[in-house]
Amino acid sequence: MNYARRCVACGSLFHPLSHVPNQRYCSAPNCQRERRRRWQRQHMRADEDYRENQHRAQASWRARHPDYWRQYRATHPAYRERNAVLQRERNARQRSLMVANMDASQIAPPLASGVYILRRMSEVRIAKMNACIVHLTVLSPPGGSPAPDCKEMM
Ligand SMILES: [Zn+2]
């Protein structure tokens, strides 16, 4: 028979079970619930500490190996090439967005005013394609001085 000890939750005396020599909570349901609650809280805190440690360790590793990515890129041409392709795609997308976002007055008109047929470049070789008839009015001549509100663009 083990000696009686005090439950750390309710403070009453109990006899620890023979197969749980370090038992600290009596077997009352409330005290067992309390034991599980404390256990979970402790583990959650341990997890947070763990994640924080991982984060710190990674940051300090990066600080100690500033050349790692440069060397990685230097020794992995496929990785470098793929990155370059992705960057070119991003740049192209950015450029076409910028053109789309300009208003017409900000693009130097290369043509004279008149009626034009407007077609999508990608559809030029398709026999039956969509075409718009548009009237373009040139507001400043090709090569001429831009409108005053275009100065920022030049
Ligand atoms: Zn208890």
CSV table of N, CA and C and ligand atoms in Angstrom, one decimal:
chain,number,residue,atom,x,y,z
A,1,MET,N,0.8,-1.2,0.0
A,1,MET,CA,0.0,0.0,0.0
A,1,MET,C,0.9,1.2,0.0
A,2,ASN,N,0.6,2.2,-0.9
A,2,ASN,CA,1.3,3.4,-1.0
A,2,ASN,C,0.9,4.4,0.1
A,3,TYR,N,1.7,5.3,0.5
A,3,TYR,CA,1.3,6.3,1.5
A,3,TYR,C,0.3,7.2,0.9
A,4,ALA,N,-0.5,7.8,1.7
A,4,ALA,CA,-1.5,8.8,1.3
A,4,ALA,C,-0.8,10.1,1.0
A,5,ARG,N,-1.2,10.7,-0.1
A,5,ARG,CA,-0.7,12.1,-0.4
A,5,ARG,C,-1.8,13.0,-0.7
A,6,ARG,N,-1.5,14.3,-0.9
A,6,ARG,CA,-2.5,15.3,-1.2
A,6,ARG,C,-2.6,15.5,-2.7
A,7,CYS,N,-3.9,15.6,-3.1
A,7,CYS,CA,-4.1,15.9,-4.5
A,7,CYS,C,-3.8,17.3,-4.8
A,8,VAL,N,-3.0,17.6,-5.9
A,8,VAL,CA,-2.6,19.0,-6.2
A,8,VAL,C,-3.8,19.8,-6.7
A,9,ALA,N,-4.9,19.2,-7.0
A,9,ALA,CA,-6.1,19.9,-7.5
A,9,ALA,C,-7.0,20.3,-6.3
A,10,CYS,N,-7.5,19.2,-5.6
A,10,CYS,CA,-8.5,19.5,-4.6
A,10,CYS,C,-7.9,19.5,-3.2
A,11,GLY,N,-6.7,19.0,-3.0
A,11,GLY,CA,-6.1,19.1,-1.7
A,11,GLY,C,-6.5,17.9,-0.8
A,12,SER,N,-7.3,17.0,-1.2
A,12,SER,CA,-7.7,16.0,-0.3
A,12,SER,C,-6.7,14.8,-0.4
A,13,LEU,N,-6.6,14.0,0.7
A,13,LEU,CA,-5.7,12.9,0.7
A,13,LEU,C,-6.2,11.7,-0.1
A,14,PHE,N,-5.2,11.1,-0.8
A,14,PHE,CA,-5.6,9.9,-1.6
A,14,PHE,C,-4.4,9.0,-1.6
A,15,HIS,N,-4.7,7.7,-2.0
A,15,HIS,CA,-3.6,6.7,-2.1
A,15,HIS,C,-3.3,6.5,-3.6
A,16,PRO,N,-2.1,6.8,-4.0
A,16,PRO,CA,-1.7,6.7,-5.4
A,16,PRO,C,-1.9,5.2,-5.8
A,17,LEU,N,-2.3,5.1,-7.1
A,17,LEU,CA,-2.4,3.7,-7.6
A,17,LEU,C,-1.0,3.1,-7.7
A,18,SER,N,-0.9,1.8,-7.5
A,18,SER,CA,0.4,1.1,-7.5
A,18,SER,C,1.1,1.2,-8.8
A,19,HIS,N,0.4,1.3,-10.0
A,19,HIS,CA,1.1,1.4,-11.2
A,19,HIS,C,1.3,2.9,-11.7
A,20,VAL,N,0.9,3.8,-10.8
A,20,VAL,CA,1.1,5.2,-11.1
A,20,VAL,C,1.8,5.9,-9.9
A,21,PRO,N,3.1,5.5,-9.7
A,21,PRO,CA,3.8,5.9,-8.5
A,21,PRO,C,3.9,7.4,-8.4
A,22,ASN,N,3.9,8.2,-9.5
A,22,ASN,CA,4.0,9.6,-9.4
A,22,ASN,C,2.6,10.4,-9.4
A,23,GLN,N,1.6,9.6,-9.2
A,23,GLN,CA,0.3,10.2,-9.3
A,23,GLN,C,0.1,11.5,-8.4
A,24,ARG,N,-0.3,12.5,-8.9
A,24,ARG,CA,-0.4,13.8,-8.2
A,24,ARG,C,-1.9,14.3,-8.0
A,25,TYR,N,-2.8,13.6,-8.8
A,25,TYR,CA,-4.2,14.0,-8.7
A,25,TYR,C,-5.0,12.8,-8.2
A,26,CYS,N,-5.9,13.1,-7.4
A,26,CYS,CA,-6.8,12.0,-7.0
A,26,CYS,C,-7.7,11.5,-8.1
A,27,SER,N,-8.4,10.5,-7.9
A,27,SER,CA,-9.2,9.9,-9.0
A,27,SER,C,-10.6,10.6,-9.2
A,28,ALA,N,-10.9,11.6,-8.5
A,28,ALA,CA,-12.1,12.3,-8.6
A,28,ALA,C,-12.2,12.9,-10.1
A,29,PRO,N,-13.4,12.7,-10.7
A,29,PRO,CA,-13.5,13.1,-12.1
A,29,PRO,C,-13.0,14.6,-12.3
A,30,ASN,N,-13.4,15.5,-11.4
A,30,ASN,CA,-13.0,16.9,-11.6
A,30,ASN,C,-11.5,17.0,-11.6
A,31,CYS,N,-10.8,16.3,-10.7
A,31,CYS,CA,-9.4,16.4,-10.6
A,31,CYS,C,-8.7,15.8,-11.8
A,32,GLN,N,-9.3,14.7,-12.4
A,32,GLN,CA,-8.7,14.1,-13.6
A,32,GLN,C,-8.9,15.1,-14.8
A,33,ARG,N,-10.1,15.7,-14.8
A,33,ARG,CA,-10.3,16.7,-15.9
A,33,ARG,C,-9.3,17.9,-15.7
A,34,GLU,N,-9.0,18.3,-14.5
A,34,GLU,CA,-8.1,19.4,-14.3
A,34,GLU,C,-6.7,18.9,-14.7
A,35,ARG,N,-6.3,17.7,-14.4
A,35,ARG,CA,-5.0,17.1,-14.8
A,35,ARG,C,-4.9,17.2,-16.3
A,36,ARG,N,-5.9,16.8,-17.1
A,36,ARG,CA,-5.8,16.8,-18.5
A,36,ARG,C,-5.7,18.2,-19.0
A,37,ARG,N,-6.5,19.2,-18.4
A,37,ARG,CA,-6.5,20.5,-18.8
A,37,ARG,C,-5.1,21.1,-18.7
A,38,ARG,N,-4.5,20.9,-17.5
A,38,ARG,CA,-3.1,21.4,-17.3
A,38,ARG,C,-2.1,20.8,-18.2
A,39,TRP,N,-2.3,19.5,-18.5
A,39,TRP,CA,-1.4,18.8,-19.4
A,39,TRP,C,-1.5,19.4,-20.8
A,40,GLN,N,-2.7,19.7,-21.3
A,40,GLN,CA,-2.9,20.3,-22.6
A,40,GLN,C,-2.3,21.7,-22.7
A,41,ARG,N,-2.5,22.5,-21.6
A,41,ARG,CA,-2.0,23.8,-21.6
A,41,ARG,C,-0.5,23.8,-21.7
A,42,GLN,N,0.1,22.9,-20.9
A,42,GLN,CA,1.6,22.8,-20.9
A,42,GLN,C,2.1,22.4,-22.2
A,43,HIS,N,1.4,21.5,-22.9
A,43,HIS,CA,1.9,21.1,-24.2
A,43,HIS,C,1.7,22.1,-25.3
A,44,MET,N,0.6,22.9,-25.2
A,44,MET,CA,0.4,24.0,-26.1
A,44,MET,C,1.6,25.0,-25.9
A,45,ARG,N,1.9,25.3,-24.7
A,45,ARG,CA,3.0,26.2,-24.4
A,45,ARG,C,4.3,25.6,-25.0
A,46,ALA,N,4.5,24.4,-24.7
A,46,ALA,CA,5.7,23.7,-25.2
A,46,ALA,C,5.8,23.8,-26.8
A,47,ASP,N,4.6,23.6,-27.4
A,47,ASP,CA,4.6,23.7,-28.9
A,47,ASP,C,5.0,25.1,-29.3
A,48,GLU,N,4.4,26.1,-28.7
A,48,GLU,CA,4.7,27.5,-29.0
A,48,GLU,C,6.2,27.7,-28.9
A,49,ASP,N,6.8,27.2,-27.7
A,49,ASP,CA,8.2,27.4,-27.5
A,49,ASP,C,9.0,26.7,-28.6
A,50,TYR,N,8.5,25.5,-29.0
A,50,TYR,CA,9.2,24.8,-30.1
A,50,TYR,C,9.2,25.5,-31.4
A,51,ARG,N,8.0,26.0,-31.8
A,51,ARG,CA,7.9,26.8,-33.0
A,51,ARG,C,8.8,28.0,-33.0
A,52,GLU,N,8.8,28.7,-31.8
A,52,GLU,CA,9.6,29.9,-31.7
A,52,GLU,C,11.1,29.6,-31.8
A,53,ASN,N,11.4,28.5,-31.2
A,53,ASN,CA,12.8,28.0,-31.3
A,53,ASN,C,13.2,27.7,-32.7
A,54,GLN,N,12.3,27.0,-33.4
A,54,GLN,CA,12.6,26.7,-34.8
A,54,GLN,C,12.8,27.9,-35.6
A,55,HIS,N,11.9,28.9,-35.4
A,55,HIS,CA,12.0,30.2,-36.1
A,55,HIS,C,13.3,30.9,-35.8
A,56,ARG,N,13.7,30.9,-34.6
A,56,ARG,CA,14.9,31.6,-34.2
A,56,ARG,C,16.1,30.9,-34.8
A,57,ALA,N,16.1,29.5,-34.7
A,57,ALA,CA,17.2,28.7,-35.3
A,57,ALA,C,17.4,29.0,-36.8
A,58,GLN,N,16.2,29.0,-37.5
A,58,GLN,CA,16.3,29.3,-38.9
A,58,GLN,C,16.9,30.7,-39.2
A,59,ALA,N,16.4,31.7,-38.5
A,59,ALA,CA,16.9,33.0,-38.7
A,59,ALA,C,18.4,33.1,-38.4
A,60,SER,N,18.8,32.5,-37.3
A,60,SER,CA,20.2,32.6,-37.0
A,60,SER,C,21.1,31.8,-38.0
A,61,TRP,N,20.5,30.7,-38.5
A,61,TRP,CA,21.2,29.9,-39.5
A,61,TRP,C,21.4,30.8,-40.8
A,62,ARG,N,20.3,31.5,-41.2
A,62,ARG,CA,20.4,32.4,-42.3
A,62,ARG,C,21.4,33.5,-42.1
A,63,ALA,N,21.5,34.0,-40.9
A,63,ALA,CA,22.4,35.0,-40.6
A,63,ALA,C,23.9,34.5,-40.6
A,64,ARG,N,24.0,33.2,-40.2
A,64,ARG,CA,25.4,32.7,-40.3
A,64,ARG,C,25.8,32.2,-41.7
A,65,HIS,N,24.8,32.0,-42.6
A,65,HIS,CA,25.1,31.6,-43.9
A,65,HIS,C,24.5,32.5,-44.9
A,66,PRO,N,25.0,33.7,-45.0
A,66,PRO,CA,24.4,34.7,-45.9
A,66,PRO,C,24.6,34.3,-47.4
A,67,ASP,N,25.6,33.5,-47.6
A,67,ASP,CA,26.0,33.2,-49.0
A,67,ASP,C,25.2,32.0,-49.5
A,68,TYR,N,24.4,31.4,-48.6
A,68,TYR,CA,23.8,30.1,-49.0
A,68,TYR,C,23.0,30.2,-50.3
A,69,TRP,N,22.1,31.1,-50.4
A,69,TRP,CA,21.2,31.2,-51.6
A,69,TRP,C,22.0,31.6,-52.8
A,70,ARG,N,23.0,32.5,-52.6
A,70,ARG,CA,23.8,32.9,-53.8
A,70,ARG,C,24.5,31.7,-54.3
A,71,GLN,N,25.1,30.9,-53.4
A,71,GLN,CA,25.8,29.7,-53.8
A,71,GLN,C,24.9,28.7,-54.4
A,72,TYR,N,23.7,28.5,-53.8
A,72,TYR,CA,22.7,27.6,-54.3
A,72,TYR,C,22.4,27.9,-55.8
A,73,ARG,N,22.1,29.2,-56.0
A,73,ARG,CA,21.8,29.6,-57.4
A,73,ARG,C,22.9,29.4,-58.3
A,74,ALA,N,24.2,29.6,-57.8
A,74,ALA,CA,25.3,29.5,-58.7
A,74,ALA,C,25.6,28.0,-59.0
A,75,THR,N,25.2,27.1,-58.2
A,75,THR,CA,25.5,25.7,-58.4
A,75,THR,C,24.2,25.0,-58.9
A,76,HIS,N,23.1,25.6,-59.1
A,76,HIS,CA,21.9,25.0,-59.6
A,76,HIS,C,21.4,25.8,-60.8
A,77,PRO,N,22.0,25.6,-62.0
A,77,PRO,CA,21.6,26.4,-63.1
A,77,PRO,C,20.1,26.3,-63.5
A,78,ALA,N,19.5,25.1,-63.3
A,78,ALA,CA,18.1,24.9,-63.7
A,78,ALA,C,17.2,25.8,-62.8
A,79,TYR,N,17.6,25.8,-61.5
A,79,TYR,CA,16.8,26.6,-60.6
A,79,TYR,C,16.9,28.1,-61.0
A,80,ARG,N,18.2,28.5,-61.4
A,80,ARG,CA,18.4,29.9,-61.8
A,80,ARG,C,17.6,30.2,-63.0
A,81,GLU,N,17.7,29.3,-64.0
A,81,GLU,CA,17.0,29.5,-65.3
A,81,GLU,C,15.5,29.6,-65.1
A,82,ARG,N,14.9,28.8,-64.3
A,82,ARG,CA,13.5,28.8,-64.0
A,82,ARG,C,13.1,30.1,-63.4
A,83,ASN,N,13.9,30.6,-62.4
A,83,ASN,CA,13.7,31.9,-61.8
A,83,ASN,C,13.7,33.0,-62.8
A,84,ALA,N,14.7,32.9,-63.7
A,84,ALA,CA,14.8,34.0,-64.7
A,84,ALA,C,13.6,34.0,-65.6
A,85,VAL,N,13.1,32.8,-66.0
A,85,VAL,CA,11.9,32.8,-66.8
A,85,VAL,C,10.7,33.4,-66.1
A,86,LEU,N,10.6,33.0,-64.8
A,86,LEU,CA,9.4,33.5,-64.1
A,86,LEU,C,9.5,35.0,-63.9
A,87,GLN,N,10.8,35.5,-63.8
A,87,GLN,CA,10.9,37.0,-63.6
A,87,GLN,C,10.6,37.7,-64.9
A,88,ARG,N,11.0,37.1,-66.1
A,88,ARG,CA,10.7,37.7,-67.3
A,88,ARG,C,9.2,37.7,-67.5
A,89,GLU,N,8.5,36.6,-67.2
A,89,GLU,CA,7.1,36.6,-67.3
A,89,GLU,C,6.4,37.7,-66.4
A,90,ARG,N,6.9,37.8,-65.2
A,90,ARG,CA,6.4,38.9,-64.3
A,90,ARG,C,6.6,40.2,-64.9
A,91,ASN,N,7.8,40.5,-65.5
A,91,ASN,CA,8.1,41.8,-66.1
A,91,ASN,C,7.2,42.0,-67.3
A,92,ALA,N,7.0,41.0,-68.1
A,92,ALA,CA,6.1,41.2,-69.3
A,92,ALA,C,4.7,41.5,-68.9
A,93,ARG,N,4.2,40.8,-67.9
A,93,ARG,CA,2.9,41.0,-67.4
A,93,ARG,C,2.7,42.4,-66.8
A,94,GLN,N,3.8,42.8,-66.1
A,94,GLN,CA,3.8,44.2,-65.5
A,94,GLN,C,3.7,45.2,-66.6
A,95,ARG,N,4.5,45.0,-67.7
A,95,ARG,CA,4.5,46.0,-68.8
A,95,ARG,C,3.2,46.1,-69.5
A,96,SER,N,2.6,44.9,-69.8
A,96,SER,CA,1.3,44.9,-70.5
A,96,SER,C,0.2,45.6,-69.6
A,97,LEU,N,0.3,45.3,-68.3
A,97,LEU,CA,-0.6,46.0,-67.4
A,97,LEU,C,-0.5,47.5,-67.4
A,98,MET,N,0.8,47.9,-67.5
A,98,MET,CA,1.1,49.4,-67.5
A,98,MET,C,0.5,50.0,-68.7
A,99,VAL,N,0.7,49.3,-69.9
A,99,VAL,CA,0.1,49.8,-71.1
A,99,VAL,C,-1.4,49.8,-71.0
A,100,ALA,N,-2.0,48.8,-70.5
A,100,ALA,CA,-3.5,48.7,-70.4
A,100,ALA,C,-4.0,49.8,-69.5
A,101,ASN,N,-3.2,50.2,-68.5
A,101,ASN,CA,-3.6,51.2,-67.5
A,101,ASN,C,-3.5,52.6,-68.0
A,102,MET,N,-2.6,52.8,-69.0
A,102,MET,CA,-2.4,54.2,-69.5
A,102,MET,C,-3.7,54.6,-70.3
A,103,ASP,N,-4.1,55.9,-70.2
A,103,ASP,CA,-5.1,56.3,-71.1
A,103,ASP,C,-4.5,56.6,-72.5
A,104,ALA,N,-5.4,56.6,-73.5
A,104,ALA,CA,-5.0,56.7,-74.9
A,104,ALA,C,-4.1,57.9,-75.1
A,105,SER,N,-4.4,59.0,-74.3
A,105,SER,CA,-3.7,60.3,-74.6
A,105,SER,C,-2.2,60.2,-74.1
A,106,GLN,N,-1.9,59.1,-73.4
A,106,GLN,CA,-0.5,59.0,-72.9
A,106,GLN,C,0.4,58.2,-73.8
A,107,ILE,N,-0.2,57.5,-74.8
A,107,ILE,CA,0.5,56.7,-75.7
A,107,ILE,C,0.7,57.6,-77.0
A,108,ALA,N,2.0,57.8,-77.4
A,108,ALA,CA,2.2,58.6,-78.6
A,108,ALA,C,1.6,57.9,-79.8
A,109,PRO,N,0.6,58.6,-80.4
A,109,PRO,CA,-0.1,57.9,-81.5
A,109,PRO,C,0.8,57.8,-82.8
A,110,PRO,N,0.9,56.6,-83.3
A,110,PRO,CA,1.8,56.4,-84.4
A,110,PRO,C,1.1,56.6,-85.8
A,111,LEU,N,-0.2,56.8,-85.8
A,111,LEU,CA,-0.9,56.9,-87.0
A,111,LEU,C,-1.7,58.2,-87.1
A,112,ALA,N,-2.2,58.5,-88.3
A,112,ALA,CA,-3.1,59.6,-88.5
A,112,ALA,C,-4.5,59.3,-88.0
A,113,SER,N,-5.3,60.4,-87.8
A,113,SER,CA,-6.7,60.2,-87.5
A,113,SER,C,-7.4,59.5,-88.6
A,114,GLY,N,-8.4,58.7,-88.3
A,114,GLY,CA,-9.2,58.0,-89.4
A,114,GLY,C,-9.9,56.8,-88.9
A,115,VAL,N,-10.5,56.1,-89.8
A,115,VAL,CA,-11.3,54.9,-89.5
A,115,VAL,C,-10.4,53.7,-89.6
A,116,TYR,N,-10.4,52.8,-88.6
A,116,TYR,CA,-9.5,51.7,-88.6
A,116,TYR,C,-10.3,50.4,-88.3
A,117,ILE,N,-9.7,49.3,-88.8
A,117,ILE,CA,-10.3,48.0,-88.4
A,117,ILE,C,-9.4,47.5,-87.2
A,118,LEU,N,-10.0,47.1,-86.2
A,118,LEU,CA,-9.3,46.7,-85.0
A,118,LEU,C,-9.5,45.2,-84.8
A,119,ARG,N,-8.4,44.5,-84.8
A,119,ARG,CA,-8.4,43.0,-84.6
A,119,ARG,C,-7.5,42.6,-83.5
A,120,ARG,N,-7.8,41.5,-82.9
A,120,ARG,CA,-6.9,40.9,-81.9
A,120,ARG,C,-5.8,40.3,-82.6
A,121,MET,N,-4.5,40.6,-82.2
A,121,MET,CA,-3.3,40.0,-82.8
A,121,MET,C,-3.4,38.5,-82.9
A,122,SER,N,-3.9,37.8,-81.8
A,122,SER,CA,-3.9,36.4,-81.8
A,122,SER,C,-4.9,35.8,-82.8
A,123,GLU,N,-5.8,36.6,-83.3
A,123,GLU,CA,-6.9,36.1,-84.2
A,123,GLU,C,-6.6,36.5,-85.7
A,124,VAL,N,-5.5,37.1,-86.0
A,124,VAL,CA,-5.2,37.6,-87.3
A,124,VAL,C,-5.3,36.4,-88.3
A,125,ARG,N,-4.8,35.3,-88.0
A,125,ARG,CA,-4.7,34.1,-88.9
A,125,ARG,C,-6.0,33.3,-89.0
A,126,ILE,N,-7.0,33.7,-88.1
A,126,ILE,CA,-8.2,32.9,-88.2
A,126,ILE,C,-9.1,33.6,-89.2
A,127,ALA,N,-9.7,32.7,-90.1
A,127,ALA,CA,-10.5,33.2,-91.3
A,127,ALA,C,-11.6,34.1,-90.8
A,128,LYS,N,-12.4,33.6,-89.9
A,128,LYS,CA,-13.6,34.4,-89.5
A,128,LYS,C,-13.2,35.0,-88.1
A,129,MET,N,-12.8,36.2,-88.1
A,129,MET,CA,-12.3,36.8,-86.9
A,129,MET,C,-13.2,37.9,-86.5
A,130,ASN,N,-13.2,38.2,-85.2
A,130,ASN,CA,-13.9,39.4,-84.8
A,130,ASN,C,-13.1,40.7,-85.1
A,131,ALA,N,-13.8,41.6,-85.7
A,131,ALA,CA,-13.1,42.9,-86.0
A,131,ALA,C,-14.0,44.0,-85.6
A,132,CYS,N,-13.4,45.1,-85.1
A,132,CYS,CA,-14.2,46.3,-84.8
A,132,CYS,C,-13.8,47.4,-85.8
A,133,ILE,N,-14.8,48.2,-86.2
A,133,ILE,CA,-14.4,49.3,-87.0
A,133,ILE,C,-14.5,50.5,-86.0
A,134,VAL,N,-13.3,51.2,-85.9
A,134,VAL,CA,-13.2,52.3,-84.9
A,134,VAL,C,-12.8,53.6,-85.6
A,135,HIS,N,-13.1,54.6,-85.1
A,135,HIS,CA,-12.6,55.9,-85.6
A,135,HIS,C,-11.6,56.4,-84.5
A,136,LEU,N,-10.3,56.6,-85.0
A,136,LEU,CA,-9.3,57.2,-84.1
A,136,LEU,C,-9.0,58.6,-84.5
A,137,THR,N,-9.0,59.4,-83.4
A,137,THR,CA,-8.6,60.8,-83.6
A,137,THR,C,-7.3,61.0,-83.0
A,138,VAL,N,-6.3,61.4,-83.8
A,138,VAL,CA,-4.9,61.7,-83.2
A,138,VAL,C,-4.9,63.1,-82.6
A,139,LEU,N,-4.6,63.1,-81.3
A,139,LEU,CA,-4.6,64.4,-80.6
A,139,LEU,C,-3.3,65.1,-80.6
A,140,SER,N,-2.2,64.3,-80.9
A,140,SER,CA,-0.9,65.0,-81.2
A,140,SER,C,-0.2,64.2,-82.3
A,141,PRO,N,0.5,64.9,-83.2
A,141,PRO,CA,1.0,64.2,-84.4
A,141,PRO,C,2.2,63.3,-84.0
A,142,PRO,N,2.4,62.2,-84.8
A,142,PRO,CA,3.6,61.4,-84.5
A,142,PRO,C,4.8,62.2,-84.4
A,143,GLY,N,5.6,61.9,-83.4
A,143,GLY,CA,6.9,62.6,-83.3
A,143,GLY,C,6.7,64.1,-82.8
A,144,GLY,N,5.5,64.5,-82.7
A,144,GLY,CA,5.2,65.9,-82.2
A,144,GLY,C,5.3,66.0,-80.7
A,145,SER,N,5.2,67.2,-80.2
A,145,SER,CA,5.3,67.3,-78.7
A,145,SER,C,4.1,66.7,-78.1
A,146,PRO,N,4.3,66.0,-77.0
A,146,PRO,CA,3.1,65.4,-76.3
A,146,PRO,C,2.2,66.4,-75.7
A,147,ALA,N,1.0,66.0,-75.4
A,147,ALA,CA,0.1,66.9,-74.6
A,147,ALA,C,0.8,67.2,-73.3
A,148,PRO,N,0.4,68.4,-72.7
A,148,PRO,CA,1.1,68.8,-71.5
A,148,PRO,C,1.0,67.8,-70.3
A,149,ASP,N,-0.1,67.1,-70.3
A,149,ASP,CA,-0.2,66.2,-69.1
A,149,ASP,C,0.6,64.9,-69.3
A,150,CYS,N,1.3,64.8,-70.4
A,150,CYS,CA,2.2,63.6,-70.6
A,150,CYS,C,3.6,63.8,-70.1
A,151,LYS,N,3.9,65.0,-69.7
A,151,LYS,CA,5.3,65.3,-69.3
A,151,LYS,C,5.9,64.3,-68.4
A,152,GLU,N,5.1,63.9,-67.4
A,152,GLU,CA,5.7,63.0,-66.4
A,152,GLU,C,6.2,61.7,-67.1
A,153,MET,N,5.5,61.3,-68.2
A,153,MET,CA,5.9,60.1,-68.8
A,153,MET,C,7.2,60.1,-69.6
A,154,MET,N,7.6,61.3,-69.9
A,154,MET,CA,8.8,61.4,-70.8
A,154,MET,C,10.1,61.3,-70.1
B,1,ZN,ZN,-8.4,15.7,-6.2
